[in-house]
mmCIF file of N, CA and C in Angstrom:
data_model
loop_
_atom_site.group_PDB
_atom_site.id
_atom_site.type_symbol
_atom_site.label_atom_id
_atom_site.label_comp_id
_atom_site.label_asym_id
_atom_site.label_seq_id
_atom_site.Cartn_x
_atom_site.Cartn_y
_atom_site.Cartn_z
ATOM 1 N N MET N 237 -14.543 -29.526 -84.972
ATOM 2 C CA MET N 237 -13.705 -30.702 -84.997
ATOM 3 C C MET N 237 -14.495 -31.869 -85.594
ATOM 4 N N GLU N 238 -13.894 -32.539 -86.530
ATOM 5 C CA GLU N 238 -14.542 -33.647 -87.218
ATOM 6 C C GLU N 238 -14.454 -34.928 -86.397
ATOM 7 N N SER N 239 -15.546 -35.665 -86.371
ATOM 8 C CA SER N 239 -15.559 -36.944 -85.662
ATOM 9 C C SER N 239 -14.698 -37.960 -86.395
ATOM 10 N N PRO N 240 -14.000 -38.806 -85.663
ATOM 11 C CA PRO N 240 -13.185 -39.829 -86.324
ATOM 12 C C PRO N 240 -14.060 -40.871 -87.016
ATOM 13 N N ALA N 241 -13.565 -41.403 -88.096
ATOM 14 C CA ALA N 241 -14.273 -42.460 -88.822
ATOM 15 C C ALA N 241 -13.982 -43.799 -88.162
ATOM 16 N N LYS N 242 -14.858 -44.769 -88.405
ATOM 17 C CA LYS N 242 -14.642 -46.112 -87.864
ATOM 18 C C LYS N 242 -13.284 -46.666 -88.267
ATOM 19 N N SER N 243 -12.875 -46.366 -89.493
ATOM 20 C CA SER N 243 -11.608 -46.900 -89.994
ATOM 21 C C SER N 243 -10.396 -46.353 -89.242
ATOM 22 N N ASP N 244 -10.568 -45.249 -88.515
ATOM 23 C CA ASP N 244 -9.464 -44.690 -87.732
ATOM 24 C C ASP N 244 -9.050 -45.606 -86.591
ATOM 25 N N TYR N 245 -9.939 -46.515 -86.187
ATOM 26 C CA TYR N 245 -9.670 -47.394 -85.064
ATOM 27 C C TYR N 245 -9.327 -48.819 -85.480
ATOM 28 N N GLY N 246 -9.486 -49.137 -86.743
ATOM 29 C CA GLY N 246 -9.249 -50.494 -87.211
ATOM 30 C C GLY N 246 -10.556 -51.256 -87.328
ATOM 31 N N SER N 247 -10.458 -52.496 -87.707
ATOM 32 C CA SER N 247 -11.657 -53.317 -87.877
ATOM 33 C C SER N 247 -12.273 -53.635 -86.514
ATOM 34 N N ALA N 248 -13.558 -53.949 -86.543
ATOM 35 C CA ALA N 248 -14.261 -54.293 -85.304
ATOM 36 C C ALA N 248 -13.621 -55.502 -84.632
ATOM 37 N N SER N 249 -13.182 -56.476 -85.427
ATOM 38 C CA SER N 249 -12.579 -57.672 -84.833
ATOM 39 C C SER N 249 -11.235 -57.346 -84.185
ATOM 40 N N ALA N 250 -10.461 -56.438 -84.778
ATOM 41 C CA ALA N 250 -9.177 -56.050 -84.178
ATOM 42 C C ALA N 250 -9.401 -55.276 -82.882
ATOM 43 N N VAL N 251 -10.365 -54.368 -82.890
ATOM 44 C CA VAL N 251 -10.672 -53.602 -81.678
ATOM 45 C C VAL N 251 -11.127 -54.538 -80.568
ATOM 46 N N HIS N 252 -11.985 -55.500 -80.910
ATOM 47 C CA HIS N 252 -12.474 -56.452 -79.917
ATOM 48 C C HIS N 252 -11.341 -57.319 -79.385
ATOM 49 N N LYS N 253 -10.440 -57.727 -80.268
ATOM 50 C CA LYS N 253 -9.292 -58.544 -79.855
ATOM 51 C C LYS N 253 -8.450 -57.791 -78.821
ATOM 52 N N TYR N 254 -8.150 -56.519 -79.102
ATOM 53 C CA TYR N 254 -7.370 -55.731 -78.144
ATOM 54 C C TYR N 254 -8.130 -55.517 -76.846
ATOM 55 N N PHE N 255 -9.429 -55.288 -76.941
ATOM 56 C CA PHE N 255 -10.242 -55.131 -75.736
ATOM 57 C C PHE N 255 -10.126 -56.360 -74.848
ATOM 58 N N LEU N 256 -10.273 -57.547 -75.437
ATOM 59 C CA LEU N 256 -10.181 -58.786 -74.664
ATOM 60 C C LEU N 256 -8.795 -58.968 -74.055
ATOM 61 N N GLU N 257 -7.752 -58.620 -74.788
ATOM 62 C CA GLU N 257 -6.384 -58.722 -74.260
ATOM 63 C C GLU N 257 -6.190 -57.765 -73.085
ATOM 64 N N TRP N 258 -6.647 -56.534 -73.243
ATOM 65 C CA TRP N 258 -6.511 -55.545 -72.168
ATOM 66 C C TRP N 258 -7.331 -55.948 -70.951
ATOM 67 N N GLN N 259 -8.519 -56.500 -71.198
ATOM 68 C CA GLN N 259 -9.355 -56.960 -70.087
ATOM 69 C C GLN N 259 -8.656 -58.078 -69.320
ATOM 70 N N ALA N 260 -8.108 -59.051 -70.039
ATOM 71 C CA ALA N 260 -7.411 -60.174 -69.401
ATOM 72 C C ALA N 260 -6.175 -59.705 -68.634
ATOM 73 N N ALA N 261 -5.523 -58.667 -69.136
ATOM 74 C CA ALA N 261 -4.316 -58.143 -68.489
ATOM 75 C C ALA N 261 -4.649 -57.223 -67.307
ATOM 76 N N GLY N 262 -5.929 -56.936 -67.095
ATOM 77 C CA GLY N 262 -6.319 -56.091 -65.968
ATOM 78 C C GLY N 262 -6.129 -54.601 -66.207
ATOM 79 N N VAL N 263 -6.011 -54.192 -67.466
ATOM 80 C CA VAL N 263 -5.768 -52.781 -67.786
ATOM 81 C C VAL N 263 -6.894 -51.885 -67.282
ATOM 82 N N PHE N 264 -8.143 -52.289 -67.482
ATOM 83 C CA PHE N 264 -9.268 -51.443 -67.091
ATOM 84 C C PHE N 264 -9.383 -51.335 -65.571
ATOM 85 N N GLU N 265 -9.101 -52.427 -64.885
ATOM 86 C CA GLU N 265 -9.116 -52.394 -63.412
ATOM 87 C C GLU N 265 -8.005 -51.480 -62.886
ATOM 88 N N GLN N 266 -6.833 -51.523 -63.511
ATOM 89 C CA GLN N 266 -5.729 -50.646 -63.111
ATOM 90 C C GLN N 266 -6.084 -49.180 -63.363
ATOM 91 N N LEU N 267 -6.718 -48.893 -64.499
ATOM 92 C CA LEU N 267 -7.142 -47.520 -64.793
ATOM 93 C C LEU N 267 -8.169 -47.038 -63.771
ATOM 94 N N TRP N 268 -9.114 -47.908 -63.421
ATOM 95 C CA TRP N 268 -10.140 -47.557 -62.426
ATOM 96 C C TRP N 268 -9.477 -47.219 -61.088
ATOM 97 N N ARG N 269 -8.557 -48.101 -60.636
ATOM 98 C CA ARG N 269 -7.864 -47.872 -59.363
ATOM 99 C C ARG N 269 -7.072 -46.568 -59.376
ATOM 100 N N ALA N 270 -6.317 -46.357 -60.451
ATOM 101 C CA ALA N 270 -5.508 -45.135 -60.565
ATOM 102 C C ALA N 270 -6.405 -43.897 -60.561
ATOM 103 N N SER N 271 -7.534 -43.981 -61.232
ATOM 104 C CA SER N 271 -8.472 -42.855 -61.273
ATOM 105 C C SER N 271 -9.055 -42.577 -59.894
ATOM 106 N N LEU N 272 -9.413 -43.630 -59.165
ATOM 107 C CA LEU N 272 -9.943 -43.440 -57.813
ATOM 108 C C LEU N 272 -8.902 -42.819 -56.889
ATOM 109 N N LEU N 273 -7.669 -43.284 -56.987
ATOM 110 C CA LEU N 273 -6.604 -42.708 -56.159
ATOM 111 C C LEU N 273 -6.386 -41.230 -56.472
ATOM 112 N N GLU N 274 -6.384 -40.900 -57.750
ATOM 113 C CA GLU N 274 -6.208 -39.507 -58.171
ATOM 114 C C GLU N 274 -7.376 -38.646 -57.688
ATOM 115 N N TYR N 275 -8.592 -39.156 -57.841
ATOM 116 C CA TYR N 275 -9.775 -38.430 -57.380
ATOM 117 C C TYR N 275 -9.723 -38.224 -55.872
ATOM 118 N N ASP N 276 -9.310 -39.272 -55.148
ATOM 119 C CA ASP N 276 -9.231 -39.178 -53.690
ATOM 120 C C ASP N 276 -8.245 -38.092 -53.269
ATOM 121 N N GLU N 277 -7.125 -37.983 -53.994
ATOM 122 C CA GLU N 277 -6.139 -36.931 -53.685
ATOM 123 C C GLU N 277 -6.674 -35.537 -53.990
ATOM 124 N N LEU N 278 -7.391 -35.384 -55.101
ATOM 125 C CA LEU N 278 -7.869 -34.067 -55.536
ATOM 126 C C LEU N 278 -9.139 -33.621 -54.829
ATOM 127 N N GLU N 279 -10.125 -34.517 -54.720
ATOM 128 C CA GLU N 279 -11.440 -34.155 -54.181
ATOM 129 C C GLU N 279 -11.758 -34.828 -52.856
ATOM 130 N N GLY N 280 -11.255 -36.041 -52.696
ATOM 131 C CA GLY N 280 -11.547 -36.818 -51.500
ATOM 132 C C GLY N 280 -12.778 -37.694 -51.661
ATOM 133 N N ILE N 281 -12.579 -38.977 -51.528
ATOM 134 C CA ILE N 281 -13.699 -39.915 -51.582
ATOM 135 C C ILE N 281 -14.437 -39.849 -50.248
ATOM 136 N N ALA N 282 -15.748 -39.781 -50.318
ATOM 137 C CA ALA N 282 -16.581 -39.711 -49.109
ATOM 138 C C ALA N 282 -16.790 -41.127 -48.576
ATOM 139 N N TRP N 283 -15.866 -41.592 -47.756
ATOM 140 C CA TRP N 283 -15.898 -42.973 -47.253
ATOM 141 C C TRP N 283 -16.903 -43.172 -46.130
ATOM 142 N N GLU N 284 -17.423 -42.078 -45.540
ATOM 143 C CA GLU N 284 -18.310 -42.212 -44.388
ATOM 144 C C GLU N 284 -19.649 -42.862 -44.736
ATOM 145 N N TRP N 285 -20.100 -42.689 -45.976
ATOM 146 C CA TRP N 285 -21.397 -43.207 -46.384
ATOM 147 C C TRP N 285 -21.262 -43.816 -47.768
ATOM 148 N N GLN N 286 -21.793 -45.023 -47.938
ATOM 149 C CA GLN N 286 -21.739 -45.690 -49.236
ATOM 150 C C GLN N 286 -23.094 -46.314 -49.543
ATOM 151 N N SER N 287 -23.344 -46.493 -50.821
ATOM 152 C CA SER N 287 -24.590 -47.099 -51.267
ATOM 153 C C SER N 287 -24.274 -48.234 -52.230
ATOM 154 N N LEU N 288 -24.998 -49.332 -52.093
ATOM 155 C CA LEU N 288 -24.827 -50.487 -52.964
ATOM 156 C C LEU N 288 -26.178 -50.816 -53.566
ATOM 157 N N ASP N 289 -26.215 -51.002 -54.874
ATOM 158 C CA ASP N 289 -27.469 -51.353 -55.523
ATOM 159 C C ASP N 289 -27.182 -52.271 -56.699
ATOM 160 N N GLY N 290 -28.169 -53.034 -57.058
ATOM 161 C CA GLY N 290 -28.048 -53.940 -58.188
ATOM 162 C C GLY N 290 -29.135 -53.676 -59.204
ATOM 163 N N ALA N 291 -28.868 -54.046 -60.443
ATOM 164 C CA ALA N 291 -29.854 -53.894 -61.507
ATOM 165 C C ALA N 291 -29.742 -55.080 -62.456
ATOM 166 N N LEU N 292 -30.884 -55.545 -62.898
ATOM 167 C CA LEU N 292 -30.925 -56.639 -63.869
ATOM 168 C C LEU N 292 -30.995 -56.041 -65.273
ATOM 169 N N VAL N 293 -30.260 -56.649 -66.198
ATOM 170 C CA VAL N 293 -30.184 -56.146 -67.566
ATOM 171 C C VAL N 293 -30.390 -57.304 -68.527
ATOM 172 N N LYS N 294 -31.164 -57.080 -69.567
ATOM 173 C CA LYS N 294 -31.356 -58.113 -70.576
ATOM 174 C C LYS N 294 -30.055 -58.346 -71.333
ATOM 175 N N ALA N 295 -29.820 -59.585 -71.703
ATOM 176 C CA ALA N 295 -28.633 -59.947 -72.482
ATOM 177 C C ALA N 295 -29.029 -61.008 -73.503
ATOM 178 N N PRO N 296 -29.856 -60.636 -74.480
ATOM 179 C CA PRO N 296 -30.383 -61.648 -75.404
ATOM 180 C C PRO N 296 -29.326 -62.303 -76.293
ATOM 181 N N LEU N 297 -28.232 -61.643 -76.551
ATOM 182 C CA LEU N 297 -27.208 -62.194 -77.439
ATOM 183 C C LEU N 297 -26.037 -62.813 -76.694
ATOM 184 N N ALA N 298 -26.066 -62.768 -75.381
ATOM 185 C CA ALA N 298 -24.950 -63.280 -74.585
ATOM 186 C C ALA N 298 -24.869 -64.804 -74.677
ATOM 187 N N LEU N 299 -23.645 -65.294 -74.683
ATOM 188 C CA LEU N 299 -23.430 -66.738 -74.779
ATOM 189 C C LEU N 299 -22.937 -67.337 -73.474
ATOM 190 N N GLU N 300 -22.202 -66.558 -72.666
ATOM 191 C CA GLU N 300 -21.667 -67.074 -71.405
ATOM 192 C C GLU N 300 -21.692 -65.972 -70.355
ATOM 193 N N SER N 301 -21.444 -66.313 -69.129
ATOM 194 C CA SER N 301 -21.412 -65.374 -68.005
ATOM 195 C C SER N 301 -22.742 -64.681 -67.768
ATOM 196 N N VAL N 302 -23.827 -65.269 -68.217
ATOM 197 C CA VAL N 302 -25.137 -64.725 -67.910
ATOM 198 C C VAL N 302 -25.944 -65.817 -67.230
ATOM 199 N N GLY N 303 -27.070 -65.446 -66.744
ATOM 200 C CA GLY N 303 -27.925 -66.433 -66.098
ATOM 201 C C GLY N 303 -29.377 -66.161 -66.416
ATOM 202 N N ARG N 304 -30.213 -67.116 -66.107
ATOM 203 C CA ARG N 304 -31.644 -66.942 -66.343
ATOM 204 C C ARG N 304 -32.171 -65.857 -65.415
ATOM 205 N N ASN N 305 -32.807 -64.862 -65.998
ATOM 206 C CA ASN N 305 -33.320 -63.727 -65.248
ATOM 207 C C ASN N 305 -34.629 -64.114 -64.564
ATOM 208 N N PRO N 306 -34.657 -64.149 -63.236
ATOM 209 C CA PRO N 306 -35.860 -64.586 -62.527
ATOM 210 C C PRO N 306 -37.024 -63.602 -62.655
ATOM 211 N N THR N 307 -36.756 -62.347 -63.053
ATOM 212 C CA THR N 307 -37.837 -61.358 -63.164
ATOM 213 C C THR N 307 -38.298 -61.148 -64.602
ATOM 214 N N ASP N 308 -37.698 -61.840 -65.550
ATOM 215 C CA ASP N 308 -38.055 -61.658 -66.960
ATOM 216 C C ASP N 308 -38.286 -63.010 -67.640
ATOM 217 N N ARG N 309 -39.140 -63.814 -67.037
ATOM 218 C CA ARG N 309 -39.538 -65.117 -67.574
ATOM 219 C C ARG N 309 -38.353 -66.008 -67.957
ATOM 220 N N GLY N 310 -37.286 -65.930 -67.221
ATOM 221 C CA GLY N 310 -36.158 -66.825 -67.430
ATOM 222 C C GLY N 310 -35.298 -66.523 -68.630
ATOM 223 N N LYS N 311 -35.459 -65.337 -69.254
ATOM 224 C CA LYS N 311 -34.624 -64.975 -70.396
ATOM 225 C C LYS N 311 -33.203 -64.682 -69.920
ATOM 226 N N ASN N 312 -32.228 -64.806 -70.825
ATOM 227 C CA ASN N 312 -30.840 -64.512 -70.461
ATOM 228 C C ASN N 312 -30.689 -63.065 -70.007
ATOM 229 N N GLY N 313 -29.871 -62.897 -68.998
ATOM 230 C CA GLY N 313 -29.626 -61.556 -68.501
ATOM 231 C C GLY N 313 -28.403 -61.507 -67.608
ATOM 232 N N SER N 314 -27.999 -60.298 -67.269
ATOM 233 C CA SER N 314 -26.878 -60.115 -66.350
ATOM 234 C C SER N 314 -27.308 -59.151 -65.260
ATOM 235 N N LYS N 315 -26.506 -59.108 -64.200
ATOM 236 C CA LYS N 315 -26.794 -58.242 -63.065
ATOM 237 C C LYS N 315 -25.585 -57.362 -62.812
ATOM 238 N N ARG N 316 -25.844 -56.063 -62.622
ATOM 239 C CA ARG N 316 -24.793 -55.121 -62.236
ATOM 240 C C ARG N 316 -24.955 -54.819 -60.760
ATOM 241 N N SER N 317 -23.873 -54.858 -60.043
ATOM 242 C CA SER N 317 -23.859 -54.476 -58.637
ATOM 243 C C SER N 317 -22.870 -53.327 -58.515
ATOM 244 N N LEU N 318 -23.350 -52.174 -58.067
ATOM 245 C CA LEU N 318 -22.540 -50.955 -58.050
ATOM 246 C C LEU N 318 -22.463 -50.375 -56.648
ATOM 247 N N LEU N 319 -21.252 -50.057 -56.223
ATOM 248 C CA LEU N 319 -20.997 -49.412 -54.936
ATOM 249 C C LEU N 319 -20.552 -47.982 -55.202
ATOM 250 N N THR N 320 -21.227 -47.010 -54.565
ATOM 251 C CA THR N 320 -20.857 -45.601 -54.733
ATOM 252 C C THR N 320 -20.629 -44.947 -53.379
ATOM 253 N N ASP N 321 -19.907 -43.821 -53.394
ATOM 254 C CA ASP N 321 -19.785 -43.029 -52.174
ATOM 255 C C ASP N 321 -20.972 -42.075 -52.102
ATOM 256 N N GLU N 322 -21.022 -41.219 -51.082
ATOM 257 C CA GLU N 322 -22.193 -40.356 -50.891
ATOM 258 C C GLU N 322 -22.365 -39.315 -51.990
ATOM 259 N N LYS N 323 -21.325 -39.078 -52.785
ATOM 260 C CA LYS N 323 -21.423 -38.142 -53.909
ATOM 261 C C LYS N 323 -21.843 -38.842 -55.198
ATOM 262 N N GLY N 324 -21.989 -40.170 -55.148
ATOM 263 C CA GLY N 324 -22.360 -40.933 -56.335
ATOM 264 C C GLY N 324 -21.173 -41.414 -57.145
ATOM 265 N N LEU N 325 -19.962 -41.263 -56.606
ATOM 266 C CA LEU N 325 -18.759 -41.708 -57.295
ATOM 267 C C LEU N 325 -18.700 -43.232 -57.291
ATOM 268 N N PRO N 326 -18.637 -43.878 -58.458
ATOM 269 C CA PRO N 326 -18.550 -45.341 -58.487
ATOM 270 C C PRO N 326 -17.243 -45.836 -57.878
ATOM 271 N N LEU N 327 -17.342 -46.660 -56.861
ATOM 272 C CA LEU N 327 -16.168 -47.212 -56.193
ATOM 273 C C LEU N 327 -15.875 -48.633 -56.634
ATOM 274 N N ALA N 328 -16.912 -49.386 -56.971
ATOM 275 C CA ALA N 328 -16.747 -50.773 -57.410
ATOM 276 C C ALA N 328 -17.936 -51.169 -58.266
ATOM 277 N N LEU N 329 -17.668 -52.014 -59.241
ATOM 278 C CA LEU N 329 -18.705 -52.520 -60.126
ATOM 279 C C LEU N 329 -18.449 -53.991 -60.383
ATOM 280 N N VAL N 330 -19.481 -54.804 -60.211
ATOM 281 C CA VAL N 330 -19.384 -56.238 -60.471
ATOM 282 C C VAL N 330 -20.519 -56.614 -61.412
ATOM 283 N N ILE N 331 -20.214 -57.410 -62.416
ATOM 284 C CA ILE N 331 -21.226 -57.896 -63.344
ATOM 285 C C ILE N 331 -21.269 -59.412 -63.243
ATOM 286 N N SER N 332 -22.483 -59.943 -63.123
ATOM 287 C CA SER N 332 -22.657 -61.379 -62.930
ATOM 288 C C SER N 332 -23.901 -61.833 -63.689
ATOM 289 N N GLY N 333 -24.166 -63.118 -63.638
ATOM 290 C CA GLY N 333 -25.387 -63.637 -64.227
ATOM 291 C C GLY N 333 -26.602 -63.102 -63.486
ATOM 292 N N ALA N 334 -27.712 -62.937 -64.188
ATOM 293 C CA ALA N 334 -28.919 -62.360 -63.595
ATOM 294 C C ALA N 334 -29.450 -63.190 -62.430
ATOM 295 N N ASN N 335 -29.154 -64.482 -62.414
ATOM 296 C CA ASN N 335 -29.676 -65.341 -61.354
ATOM 297 C C ASN N 335 -28.774 -65.388 -60.123
ATOM 298 N N THR N 336 -27.756 -64.528 -60.049
ATOM 299 C CA THR N 336 -26.875 -64.462 -58.880
ATOM 300 C C THR N 336 -27.540 -63.614 -57.801
ATOM 301 N N HIS N 337 -27.642 -64.155 -56.599
ATOM 302 C CA HIS N 337 -28.253 -63.412 -55.498
ATOM 303 C C HIS N 337 -27.343 -62.251 -55.096
ATOM 304 N N ASP N 338 -27.966 -61.120 -54.728
ATOM 305 C CA ASP N 338 -27.218 -59.918 -54.361
ATOM 306 C C ASP N 338 -26.198 -60.171 -53.249
ATOM 307 N N VAL N 339 -26.559 -61.005 -52.283
ATOM 308 C CA VAL N 339 -25.669 -61.273 -51.148
ATOM 309 C C VAL N 339 -24.332 -61.847 -51.627
ATOM 310 N N LYS N 340 -24.371 -62.659 -52.674
ATOM 311 C CA LYS N 340 -23.138 -63.264 -53.187
ATOM 312 C C LYS N 340 -22.225 -62.251 -53.864
ATOM 313 N N LEU N 341 -22.753 -61.088 -54.234
ATOM 314 C CA LEU N 341 -21.961 -60.061 -54.903
ATOM 315 C C LEU N 341 -21.330 -59.064 -53.924
ATOM 316 N N LEU N 342 -21.734 -59.120 -52.647
ATOM 317 C CA LEU N 342 -21.238 -58.154 -51.668
ATOM 318 C C LEU N 342 -19.717 -58.163 -51.541
ATOM 319 N N ALA N 343 -19.121 -59.320 -51.396
ATOM 320 C CA ALA N 343 -17.667 -59.403 -51.215
ATOM 321 C C ALA N 343 -16.924 -58.883 -52.448
ATOM 322 N N ASP N 344 -17.439 -59.195 -53.641
ATOM 323 C CA ASP N 344 -16.782 -58.745 -54.861
ATOM 324 C C ASP N 344 -16.839 -57.239 -55.053
ATOM 325 N N THR N 345 -17.874 -56.604 -54.494
ATOM 326 C CA THR N 345 -17.971 -55.145 -54.594
ATOM 327 C C THR N 345 -17.266 -54.451 -53.441
ATOM 328 N N GLY N 346 -16.614 -55.208 -52.593
ATOM 329 C CA GLY N 346 -15.843 -54.605 -51.502
ATOM 330 C C GLY N 346 -16.622 -54.402 -50.227
ATOM 331 N N CYS N 347 -17.770 -55.031 -50.099
ATOM 332 C CA CYS N 347 -18.600 -54.879 -48.901
ATOM 333 C C CYS N 347 -18.439 -56.090 -47.994
ATOM 334 N N ASP N 348 -18.537 -55.864 -46.715
ATOM 335 C CA ASP N 348 -18.516 -56.934 -45.737
ATOM 336 C C ASP N 348 -19.951 -57.341 -45.473
ATOM 337 N N SER N 349 -20.260 -58.607 -45.665
ATOM 338 C CA SER N 349 -21.633 -59.086 -45.484
ATOM 339 C C SER N 349 -22.014 -59.262 -44.020
ATOM 340 N N ASN N 350 -21.124 -59.005 -43.089
ATOM 341 C CA ASN N 350 -21.451 -59.171 -41.668
ATOM 342 C C ASN N 350 -22.073 -57.944 -41.083
#
């Protein structure tokens, strides 16, 4: 099977435009939710045990929604906060500026900070 060419998807600016529209409309969040529900019906989400972890990522070209990375000499960066079940299934993902404290991301990832 031949790989599709870039031109099969349209110009980069058109693809990006649709991505931003779908993101604003919540399409990706709806797909994530629907996928989790389907997985839960077929395999079952292991709700008894969950893991939450964060990672700092460089973002040298980012213009907004990033923060000064406290572990990388203040360079621009972002932070991923990921919640998984005991099988490693991603349940929630939050992306924030690198200078956001992990505690502030708990509620957004579906965790109770109490």
